[in-house]
Coordinates of C-alpha atoms (C1' of nucleotides) in Angstrom, one line a residue:
Chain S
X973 CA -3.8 -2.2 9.0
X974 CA -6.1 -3.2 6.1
X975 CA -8.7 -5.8 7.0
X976 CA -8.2 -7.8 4.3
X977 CA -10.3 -10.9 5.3
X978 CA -13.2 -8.4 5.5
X979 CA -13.0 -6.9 2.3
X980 CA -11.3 -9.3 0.1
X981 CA -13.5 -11.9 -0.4
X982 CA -15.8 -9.6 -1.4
X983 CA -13.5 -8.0 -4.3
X984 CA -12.6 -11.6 -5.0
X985 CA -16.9 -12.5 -5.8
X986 CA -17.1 -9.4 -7.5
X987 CA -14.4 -10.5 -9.9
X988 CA -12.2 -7.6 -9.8
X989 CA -8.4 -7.8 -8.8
X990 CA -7.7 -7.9 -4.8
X991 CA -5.8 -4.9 -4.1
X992 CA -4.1 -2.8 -1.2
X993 CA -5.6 0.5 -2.1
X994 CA -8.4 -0.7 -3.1
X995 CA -9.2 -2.2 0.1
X996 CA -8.4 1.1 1.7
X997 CA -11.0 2.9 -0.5
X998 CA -13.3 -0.1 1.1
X999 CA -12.3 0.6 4.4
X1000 CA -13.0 4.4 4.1
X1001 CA -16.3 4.0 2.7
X1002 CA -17.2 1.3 5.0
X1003 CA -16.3 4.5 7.8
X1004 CA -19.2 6.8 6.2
X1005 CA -22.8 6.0 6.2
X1006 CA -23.2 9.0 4.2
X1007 CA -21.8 9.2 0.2
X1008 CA -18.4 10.3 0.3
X1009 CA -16.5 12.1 -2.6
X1010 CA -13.4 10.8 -4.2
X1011 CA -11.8 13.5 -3.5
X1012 CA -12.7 13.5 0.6
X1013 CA -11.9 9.5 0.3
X1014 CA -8.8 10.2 -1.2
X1015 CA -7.9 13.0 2.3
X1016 CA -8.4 10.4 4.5
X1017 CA -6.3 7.6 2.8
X1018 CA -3.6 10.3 3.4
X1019 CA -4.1 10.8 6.6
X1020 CA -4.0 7.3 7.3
X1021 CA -0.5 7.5 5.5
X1022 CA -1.6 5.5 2.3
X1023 CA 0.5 7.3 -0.5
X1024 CA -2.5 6.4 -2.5
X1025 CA -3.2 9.0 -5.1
X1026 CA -6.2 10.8 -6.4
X1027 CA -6.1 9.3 -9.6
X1028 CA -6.2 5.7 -8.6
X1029 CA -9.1 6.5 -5.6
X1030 CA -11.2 7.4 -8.8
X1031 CA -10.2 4.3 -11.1
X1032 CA -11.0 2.3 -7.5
X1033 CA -14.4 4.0 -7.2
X1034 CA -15.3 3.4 -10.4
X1035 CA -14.6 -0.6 -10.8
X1036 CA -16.1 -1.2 -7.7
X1037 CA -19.0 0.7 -9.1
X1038 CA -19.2 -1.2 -12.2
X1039 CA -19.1 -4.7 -10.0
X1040 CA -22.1 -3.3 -7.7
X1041 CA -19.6 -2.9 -4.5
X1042 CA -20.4 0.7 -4.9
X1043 CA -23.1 3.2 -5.5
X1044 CA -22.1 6.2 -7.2
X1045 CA -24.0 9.2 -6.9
X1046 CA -22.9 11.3 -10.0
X1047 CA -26.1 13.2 -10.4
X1048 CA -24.7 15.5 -7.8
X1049 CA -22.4 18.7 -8.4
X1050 CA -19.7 16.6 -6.9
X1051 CA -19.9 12.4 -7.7
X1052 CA -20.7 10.9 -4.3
X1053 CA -20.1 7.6 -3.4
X1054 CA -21.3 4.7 -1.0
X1055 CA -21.6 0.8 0.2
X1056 CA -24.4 -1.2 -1.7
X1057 CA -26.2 -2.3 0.9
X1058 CA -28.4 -4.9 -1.2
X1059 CA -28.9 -4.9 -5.2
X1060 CA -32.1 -4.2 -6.9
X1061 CA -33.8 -0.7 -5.5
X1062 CA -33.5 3.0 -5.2
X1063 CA -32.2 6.0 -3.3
X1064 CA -34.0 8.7 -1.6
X1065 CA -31.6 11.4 -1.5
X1066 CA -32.1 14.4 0.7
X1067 CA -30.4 17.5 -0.7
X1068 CA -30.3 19.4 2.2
X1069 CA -28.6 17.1 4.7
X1070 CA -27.7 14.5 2.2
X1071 CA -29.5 11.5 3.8
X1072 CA -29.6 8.5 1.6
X1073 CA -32.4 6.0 2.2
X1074 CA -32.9 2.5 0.0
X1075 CA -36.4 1.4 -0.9
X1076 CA -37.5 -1.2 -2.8
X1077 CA -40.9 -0.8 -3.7
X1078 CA -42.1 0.6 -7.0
X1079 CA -42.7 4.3 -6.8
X1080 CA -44.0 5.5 -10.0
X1081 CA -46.4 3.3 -12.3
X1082 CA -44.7 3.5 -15.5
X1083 CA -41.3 4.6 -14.3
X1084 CA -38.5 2.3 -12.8
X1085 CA -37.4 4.7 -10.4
X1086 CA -33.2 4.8 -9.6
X1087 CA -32.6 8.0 -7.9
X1088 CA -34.7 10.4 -6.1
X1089 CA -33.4 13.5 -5.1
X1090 CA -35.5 16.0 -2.8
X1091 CA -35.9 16.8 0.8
X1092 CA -36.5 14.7 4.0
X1093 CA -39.0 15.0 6.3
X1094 CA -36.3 15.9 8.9
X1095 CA -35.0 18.8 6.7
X1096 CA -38.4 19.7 5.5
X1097 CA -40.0 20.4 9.0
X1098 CA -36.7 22.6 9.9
X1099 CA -36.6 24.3 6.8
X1100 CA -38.5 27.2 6.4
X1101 CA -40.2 29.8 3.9
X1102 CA -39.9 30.1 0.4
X1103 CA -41.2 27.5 -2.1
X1104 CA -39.7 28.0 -6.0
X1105 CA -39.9 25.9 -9.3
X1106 CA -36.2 25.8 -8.8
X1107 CA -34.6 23.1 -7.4
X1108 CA -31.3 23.3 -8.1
X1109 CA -30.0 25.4 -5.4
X1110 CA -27.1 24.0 -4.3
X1111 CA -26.7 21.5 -1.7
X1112 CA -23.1 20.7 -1.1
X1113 CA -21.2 17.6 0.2
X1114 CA -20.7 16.4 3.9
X1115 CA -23.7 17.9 6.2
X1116 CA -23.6 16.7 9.9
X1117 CA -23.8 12.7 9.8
X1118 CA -27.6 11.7 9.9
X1119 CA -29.0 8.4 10.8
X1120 CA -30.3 6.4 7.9
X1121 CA -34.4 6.4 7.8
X1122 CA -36.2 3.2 7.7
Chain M
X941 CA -37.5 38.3 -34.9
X942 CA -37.7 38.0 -31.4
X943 CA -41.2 37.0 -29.7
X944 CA -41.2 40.2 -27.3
X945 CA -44.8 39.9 -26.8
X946 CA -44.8 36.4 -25.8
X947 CA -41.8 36.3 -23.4
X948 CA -41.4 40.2 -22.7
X949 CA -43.9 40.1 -20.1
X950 CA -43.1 36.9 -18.7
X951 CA -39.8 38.3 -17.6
X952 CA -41.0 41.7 -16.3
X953 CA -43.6 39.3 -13.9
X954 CA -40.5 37.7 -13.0
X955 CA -38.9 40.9 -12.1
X956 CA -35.8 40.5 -14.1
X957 CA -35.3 43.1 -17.1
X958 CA -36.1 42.6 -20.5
X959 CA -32.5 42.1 -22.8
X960 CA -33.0 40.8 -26.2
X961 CA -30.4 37.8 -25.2
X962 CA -32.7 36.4 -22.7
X963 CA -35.6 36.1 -25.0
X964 CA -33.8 34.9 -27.3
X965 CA -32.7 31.9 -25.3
X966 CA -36.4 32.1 -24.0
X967 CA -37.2 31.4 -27.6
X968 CA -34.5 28.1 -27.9
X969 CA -36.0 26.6 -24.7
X970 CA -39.6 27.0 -26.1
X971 CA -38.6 25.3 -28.8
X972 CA -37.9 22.0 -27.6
X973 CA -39.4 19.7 -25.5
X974 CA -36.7 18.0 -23.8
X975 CA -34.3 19.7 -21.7
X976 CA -31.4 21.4 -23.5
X977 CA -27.5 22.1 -22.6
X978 CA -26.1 25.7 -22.6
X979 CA -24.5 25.5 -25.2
X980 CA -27.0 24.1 -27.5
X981 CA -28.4 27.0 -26.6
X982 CA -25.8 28.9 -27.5
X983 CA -25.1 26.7 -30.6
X984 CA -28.8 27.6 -31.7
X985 CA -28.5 31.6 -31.2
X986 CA -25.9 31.6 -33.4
X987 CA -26.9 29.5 -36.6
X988 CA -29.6 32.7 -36.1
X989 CA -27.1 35.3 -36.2
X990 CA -27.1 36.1 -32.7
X991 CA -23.4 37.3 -31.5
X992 CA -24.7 36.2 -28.4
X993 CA -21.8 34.7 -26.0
X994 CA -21.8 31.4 -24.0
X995 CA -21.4 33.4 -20.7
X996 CA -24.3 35.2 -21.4
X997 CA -26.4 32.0 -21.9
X998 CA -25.4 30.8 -19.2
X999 CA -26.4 33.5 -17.0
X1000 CA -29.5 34.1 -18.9
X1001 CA -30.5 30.5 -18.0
X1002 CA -29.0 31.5 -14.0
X1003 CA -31.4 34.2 -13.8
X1004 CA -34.8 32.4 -15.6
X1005 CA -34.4 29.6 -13.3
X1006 CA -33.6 31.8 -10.2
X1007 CA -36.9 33.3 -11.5
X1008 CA -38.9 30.2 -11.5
X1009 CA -38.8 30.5 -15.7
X1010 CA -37.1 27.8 -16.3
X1011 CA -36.4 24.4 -14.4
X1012 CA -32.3 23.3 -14.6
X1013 CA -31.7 20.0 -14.2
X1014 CA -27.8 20.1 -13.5
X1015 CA -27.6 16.9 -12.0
X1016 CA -26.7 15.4 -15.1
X1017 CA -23.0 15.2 -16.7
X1018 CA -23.9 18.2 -18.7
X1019 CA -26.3 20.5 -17.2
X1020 CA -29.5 21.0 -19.3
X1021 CA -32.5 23.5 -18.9
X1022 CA -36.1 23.2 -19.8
X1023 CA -39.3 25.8 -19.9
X1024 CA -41.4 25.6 -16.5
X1025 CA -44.5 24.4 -16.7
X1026 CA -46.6 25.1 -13.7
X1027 CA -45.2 25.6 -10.1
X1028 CA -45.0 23.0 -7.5
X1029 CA -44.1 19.8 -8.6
X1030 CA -41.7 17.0 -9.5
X1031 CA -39.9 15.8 -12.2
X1032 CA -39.2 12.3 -14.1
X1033 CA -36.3 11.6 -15.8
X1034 CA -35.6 9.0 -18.0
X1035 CA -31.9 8.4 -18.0
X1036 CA -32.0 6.4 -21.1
X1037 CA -34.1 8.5 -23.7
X1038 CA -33.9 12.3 -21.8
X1039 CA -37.8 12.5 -21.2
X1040 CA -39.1 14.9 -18.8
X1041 CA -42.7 14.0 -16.9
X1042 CA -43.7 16.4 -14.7
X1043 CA -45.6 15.3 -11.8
X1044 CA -47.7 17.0 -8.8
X1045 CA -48.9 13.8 -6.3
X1046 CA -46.7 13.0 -3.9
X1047 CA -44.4 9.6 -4.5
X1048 CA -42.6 8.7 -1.0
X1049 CA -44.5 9.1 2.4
X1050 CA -41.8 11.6 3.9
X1051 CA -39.8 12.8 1.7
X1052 CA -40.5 15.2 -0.8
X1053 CA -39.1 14.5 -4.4
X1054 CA -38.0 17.1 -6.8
X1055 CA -36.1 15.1 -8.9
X1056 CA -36.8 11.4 -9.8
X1057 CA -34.5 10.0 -12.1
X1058 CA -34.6 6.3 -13.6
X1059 CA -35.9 4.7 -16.6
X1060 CA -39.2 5.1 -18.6
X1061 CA -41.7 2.5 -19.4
X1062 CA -41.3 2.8 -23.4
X1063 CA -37.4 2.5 -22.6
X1064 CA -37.5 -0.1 -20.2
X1065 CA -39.8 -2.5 -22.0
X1066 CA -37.0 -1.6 -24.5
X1067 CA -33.9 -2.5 -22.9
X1068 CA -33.1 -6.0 -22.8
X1069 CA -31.2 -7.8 -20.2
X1070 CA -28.5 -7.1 -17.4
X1071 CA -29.8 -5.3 -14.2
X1072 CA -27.3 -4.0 -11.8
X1073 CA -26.9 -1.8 -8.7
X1074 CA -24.8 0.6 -10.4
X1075 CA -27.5 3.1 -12.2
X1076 CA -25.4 5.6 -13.7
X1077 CA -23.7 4.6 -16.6
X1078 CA -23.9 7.7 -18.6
X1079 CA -26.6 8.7 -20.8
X1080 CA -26.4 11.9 -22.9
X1081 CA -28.2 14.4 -23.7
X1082 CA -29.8 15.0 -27.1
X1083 CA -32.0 11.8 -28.1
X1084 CA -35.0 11.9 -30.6
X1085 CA -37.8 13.8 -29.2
X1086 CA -40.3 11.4 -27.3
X1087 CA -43.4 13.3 -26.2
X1088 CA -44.0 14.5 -22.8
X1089 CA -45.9 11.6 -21.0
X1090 CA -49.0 12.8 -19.3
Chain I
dG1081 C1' -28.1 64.6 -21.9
dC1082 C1' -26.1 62.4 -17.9
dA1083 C1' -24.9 59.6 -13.8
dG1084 C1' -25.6 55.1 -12.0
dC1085 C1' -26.0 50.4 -12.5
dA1086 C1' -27.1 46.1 -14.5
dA1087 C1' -26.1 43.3 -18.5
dT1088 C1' -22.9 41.9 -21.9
dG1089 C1' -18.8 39.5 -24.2
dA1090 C1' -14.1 37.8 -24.5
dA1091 C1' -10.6 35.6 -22.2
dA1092 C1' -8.8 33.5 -18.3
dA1093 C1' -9.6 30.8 -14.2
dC1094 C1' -11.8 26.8 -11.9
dC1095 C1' -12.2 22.2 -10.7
dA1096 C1' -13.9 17.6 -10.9
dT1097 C1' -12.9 14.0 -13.8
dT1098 C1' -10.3 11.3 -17.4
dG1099 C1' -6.4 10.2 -20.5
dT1100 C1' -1.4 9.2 -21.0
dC1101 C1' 2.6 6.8 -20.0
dG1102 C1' 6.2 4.8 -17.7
dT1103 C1' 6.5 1.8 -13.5
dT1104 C1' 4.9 -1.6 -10.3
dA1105 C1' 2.2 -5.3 -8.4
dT1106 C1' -0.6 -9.5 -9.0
dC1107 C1' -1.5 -13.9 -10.9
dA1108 C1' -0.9 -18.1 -13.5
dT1109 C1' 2.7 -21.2 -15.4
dG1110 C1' 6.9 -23.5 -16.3
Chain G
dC509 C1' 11.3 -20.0 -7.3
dA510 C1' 11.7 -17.6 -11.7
dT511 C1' 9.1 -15.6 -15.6
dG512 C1' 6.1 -13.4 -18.6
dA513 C1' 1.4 -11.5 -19.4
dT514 C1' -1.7 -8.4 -17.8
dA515 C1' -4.0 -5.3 -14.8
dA516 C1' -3.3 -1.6 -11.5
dC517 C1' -0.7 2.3 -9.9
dG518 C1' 0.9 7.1 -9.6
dA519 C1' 2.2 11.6 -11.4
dC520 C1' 1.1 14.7 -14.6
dA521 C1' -1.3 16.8 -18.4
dA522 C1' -5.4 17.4 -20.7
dT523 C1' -10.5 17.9 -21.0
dG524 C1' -14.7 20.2 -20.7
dG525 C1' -18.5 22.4 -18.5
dT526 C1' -19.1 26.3 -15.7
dT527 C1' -17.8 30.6 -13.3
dT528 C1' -15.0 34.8 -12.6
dT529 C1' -12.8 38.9 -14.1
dC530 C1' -12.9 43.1 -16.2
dA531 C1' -13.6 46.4 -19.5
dT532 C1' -17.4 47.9 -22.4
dT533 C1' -22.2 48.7 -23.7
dG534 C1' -26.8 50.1 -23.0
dC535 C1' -31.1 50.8 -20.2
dT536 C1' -33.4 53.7 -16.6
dG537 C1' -34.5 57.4 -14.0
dC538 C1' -33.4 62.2 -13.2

DNA sequence: GCAGCAATGAAAACCATTGTCGTTATCATG
DNA sequence: CATGATAACGACAATGGTTTTCATTGCTGC
């Protein structure tokens, strides 16, 4: 069920311990192009059957964080987490539809930009109205799946 | 003791009444440059002898920043709240040493940033070594106070 | 002065995340 | 193949920031 030869070797380069659960939290993520919470991660390995507990998804998420598997998006109201695609760059995050985009040219002279959270052009041509200071309204998890931009 | 003049009006343009609570955690927030937690807030109002409770501040600082008083920046492990500057614009945040920049020129063709997280030049040029994928390994609140860059 | 209503404060509830601890799986050796 | 060390697991409890509840207080307009 778990395809091991996919996601081993990978585990194996990052140095951390191969794993069955593990490799199901690899597989799940692998399924979302959009972040995922531990918590939705953790659904889905039940549904598959996996006896897999909540406890361990998070201990998963966050070694294969700390080996750069994993991106973890804990600047969120909820921690939100994806694939790597390649090392060294930022995120664009959209708020609204919760897009994530990877650049890797500078930004900001002066600034070594991580994380950028704000609103897509997609989002920003639908949305309408009112402009504030605040931008902290909100924004919860899983939005319709988007397609990645660039 | 309380700056009424000062932040009395600011509230009644703002259209949310006057209490003494929320000048008094107007007060705190003017007070420091960098962005400050609830309950340093709170902390603060009572080494003045405020009886002041923590739900209070924290609706104080819900209402200011629905009002476009005061920018929250909840995205962090522990949300923290800062004094608005002007309207319309985007933040910096350096992850390592706290400091807010705020900015007005656009950053990314198509997409509009609100919140830019990463790591400033006097920190960077600071930090020596290991650069990884993963980008969020913690940073507190509460550093010495750097001034505003720009 | 008084009704109406928003604001307040204390305590409890919430909820994502992390610690604890006994058990189990993995890996390297003998 | 057996074994011992070590890392990972899973269930549960605890943590901590934030929000809700609810009774009380205090403006605001009449």
């Amino acid at each position: 069920m778990v395809d091991m030869a996919r996601w081993g070797p990978m585990l194996e380069t990052a140095g951390i311990r191969v794993t069955s659960q593990r490799l199901l939290v690899l597989e799940v993520l692998a399924a979302h192009r959009l972040p995922v919470s531990a918590r939705r991660v953790h659904a889905e390995l039940q549904d598959r059957g996996a006896t897999t507990g909540l406890t361990t998804v998070y201990r998963a998420l966050a070694s294969m964080t700390e080996a750069g598997l994993v991106h973890a998006f804990t600047h969120m109201g909820e921690g939100v987490y994806r694939l790597c695609g390649s090392a060294s760059h930022h995120h664009l995050v959209c708020r609204v539809c919760g897009m994530v985009a990877e650049r890797q040219e500078d930004i900001v002279d002066g600034f070594r930009a991580e994380e950028v959270y704000g609103v897509c052009a997609t989002c920003e041509s639908a949305e309408s109205g009112s402009r504030r200071c605040s931008t902290t309204t909100g924004a919860t998890a899983d939005p319709p799946e988007v397609t990645e931009s660039r």
